[in-house]
mmCIF file of C-alpha atoms in Angstrom:
data_model
loop_
_atom_site.group_PDB
_atom_site.id
_atom_site.type_symbol
_atom_site.label_atom_id
_atom_site.label_comp_id
_atom_site.label_asym_id
_atom_site.label_seq_id
_atom_site.Cartn_x
_atom_site.Cartn_y
_atom_site.Cartn_z
ATOM 1 C CA MET A 1 27.280 24.848 51.785
ATOM 2 C CA LEU A 2 27.369 21.511 49.971
ATOM 3 C CA GLN A 3 23.939 20.120 49.261
ATOM 4 C CA SER A 4 23.198 16.586 48.240
ATOM 5 C CA ALA A 5 20.414 14.471 46.838
ATOM 6 C CA ARG A 6 19.484 11.158 48.442
ATOM 7 C CA TYR A 7 17.915 8.343 46.458
ATOM 8 C CA THR A 8 16.298 5.425 48.221
ATOM 9 C CA ARG A 9 15.307 2.093 46.724
ATOM 10 C CA ALA A 10 13.402 -0.317 48.954
ATOM 11 C CA ARG A 11 12.719 -3.856 47.896
ATOM 12 C CA ILE A 12 10.712 -6.552 49.556
ATOM 13 C CA GLY A 13 12.262 -9.917 48.876
ATOM 14 C CA VAL A 14 14.941 -12.311 49.965
ATOM 15 C CA GLY A 15 16.986 -9.755 51.920
ATOM 16 C CA ILE A 16 20.729 -10.030 52.433
ATOM 17 C CA PRO A 17 22.025 -12.331 55.174
ATOM 18 C CA GLY A 18 24.072 -10.493 57.800
ATOM 19 C CA LYS A 19 27.196 -12.535 57.036
ATOM 20 C CA TYR A 20 27.380 -10.821 53.616
ATOM 21 C CA HIS A 21 26.848 -7.212 54.713
ATOM 22 C CA ALA A 22 30.555 -6.378 55.113
ATOM 23 C CA THR A 23 31.521 -7.718 51.672
ATOM 24 C CA LEU A 24 28.473 -6.907 49.547
ATOM 25 C CA PHE A 25 30.248 -4.178 47.554
ATOM 26 C CA ASN A 26 33.424 -6.235 46.921
ATOM 27 C CA LYS A 27 34.149 -7.601 43.445
ATOM 28 C CA PHE A 28 33.080 -11.235 43.084
ATOM 29 C CA SER A 29 31.419 -11.092 46.483
ATOM 30 C CA LYS A 30 30.161 -14.374 47.900
ATOM 31 C CA ALA A 31 26.907 -12.495 48.550
ATOM 32 C CA GLY A 32 25.851 -13.305 44.984
ATOM 33 C CA ARG A 33 22.913 -15.684 45.101
ATOM 34 C CA PRO A 34 20.134 -16.633 42.729
ATOM 35 C CA GLY A 35 17.525 -13.892 42.468
ATOM 36 C CA LEU A 36 13.814 -14.274 43.103
ATOM 37 C CA LYS A 37 13.352 -15.654 39.589
ATOM 38 C CA GLY A 38 16.495 -17.827 39.633
ATOM 39 C CA GLN A 39 18.826 -15.276 38.020
ATOM 40 C CA VAL A 40 22.492 -16.242 38.302
ATOM 41 C CA SER A 41 24.903 -13.782 39.943
ATOM 42 C CA ILE A 42 28.656 -13.488 39.470
ATOM 43 C CA GLY A 43 29.038 -10.893 42.219
ATOM 44 C CA LEU A 44 29.956 -7.789 40.233
ATOM 45 C CA GLY A 45 26.769 -5.713 40.149
ATOM 46 C CA MET A 46 27.020 -3.994 43.528
ATOM 47 C CA SER A 47 30.743 -3.376 43.058
ATOM 48 C CA ILE A 48 30.038 -1.612 39.763
ATOM 49 C CA ILE A 49 27.273 0.486 41.310
ATOM 50 C CA LYS A 50 29.523 1.508 44.216
ATOM 51 C CA THR A 51 32.300 2.502 41.805
ATOM 52 C CA LEU A 52 29.910 4.676 39.769
ATOM 53 C CA VAL A 53 28.551 6.359 42.903
ATOM 54 C CA GLU A 54 32.079 7.049 44.190
ATOM 55 C CA TRP A 55 33.129 8.516 40.813
ATOM 56 C CA HIS A 56 30.401 11.096 41.418
ATOM 57 C CA LYS A 57 31.715 11.777 44.950
ATOM 58 C CA GLY A 58 28.707 10.034 46.456
ATOM 59 C CA GLU A 59 28.026 7.382 49.041
ATOM 60 C CA ILE A 60 26.022 4.161 48.948
ATOM 61 C CA TRP A 61 24.850 2.020 51.856
ATOM 62 C CA PHE A 62 22.021 -0.336 52.712
ATOM 63 C CA ARG A 63 19.925 -1.824 55.463
ATOM 64 C CA SER A 64 18.721 -5.361 55.067
ATOM 65 C CA LYS A 65 17.062 -8.163 56.954
ATOM 66 C CA GLU A 66 17.009 -11.659 55.538
ATOM 67 C CA HIS A 67 13.560 -12.793 54.337
ATOM 68 C CA GLU A 68 12.174 -9.250 54.743
ATOM 69 C CA GLY A 69 13.980 -7.104 52.192
ATOM 70 C CA THR A 70 16.656 -4.506 51.605
ATOM 71 C CA THR A 71 16.719 -0.734 51.289
ATOM 72 C CA PHE A 72 19.611 0.857 49.398
ATOM 73 C CA TYR A 73 20.536 4.508 49.848
ATOM 74 C CA ILE A 74 22.590 6.597 47.437
ATOM 75 C CA GLU A 75 23.591 10.144 48.276
ATOM 76 C CA LEU A 76 25.143 12.333 45.598
ATOM 77 C CA PRO A 77 26.341 15.921 45.860
ATOM 78 C CA LYS A 78 24.353 18.427 43.817
#
């Protein structure tokens, strides 16, 4: 029986608009926007995270609502 560990990271903040959900994990995604403190994004961060998770045979997904926040889930096999 394969067991796994699930990690959850919830964040209250700007949320991710629905139009970006399908492409969030793509390289140079148009979902990149200034952060809460004006940080500039080039759209690579989530792609890198997804690649690392997949290298470990894991999965990553999220639930988000604009102006309310986002919760990311990562599940990795033990």
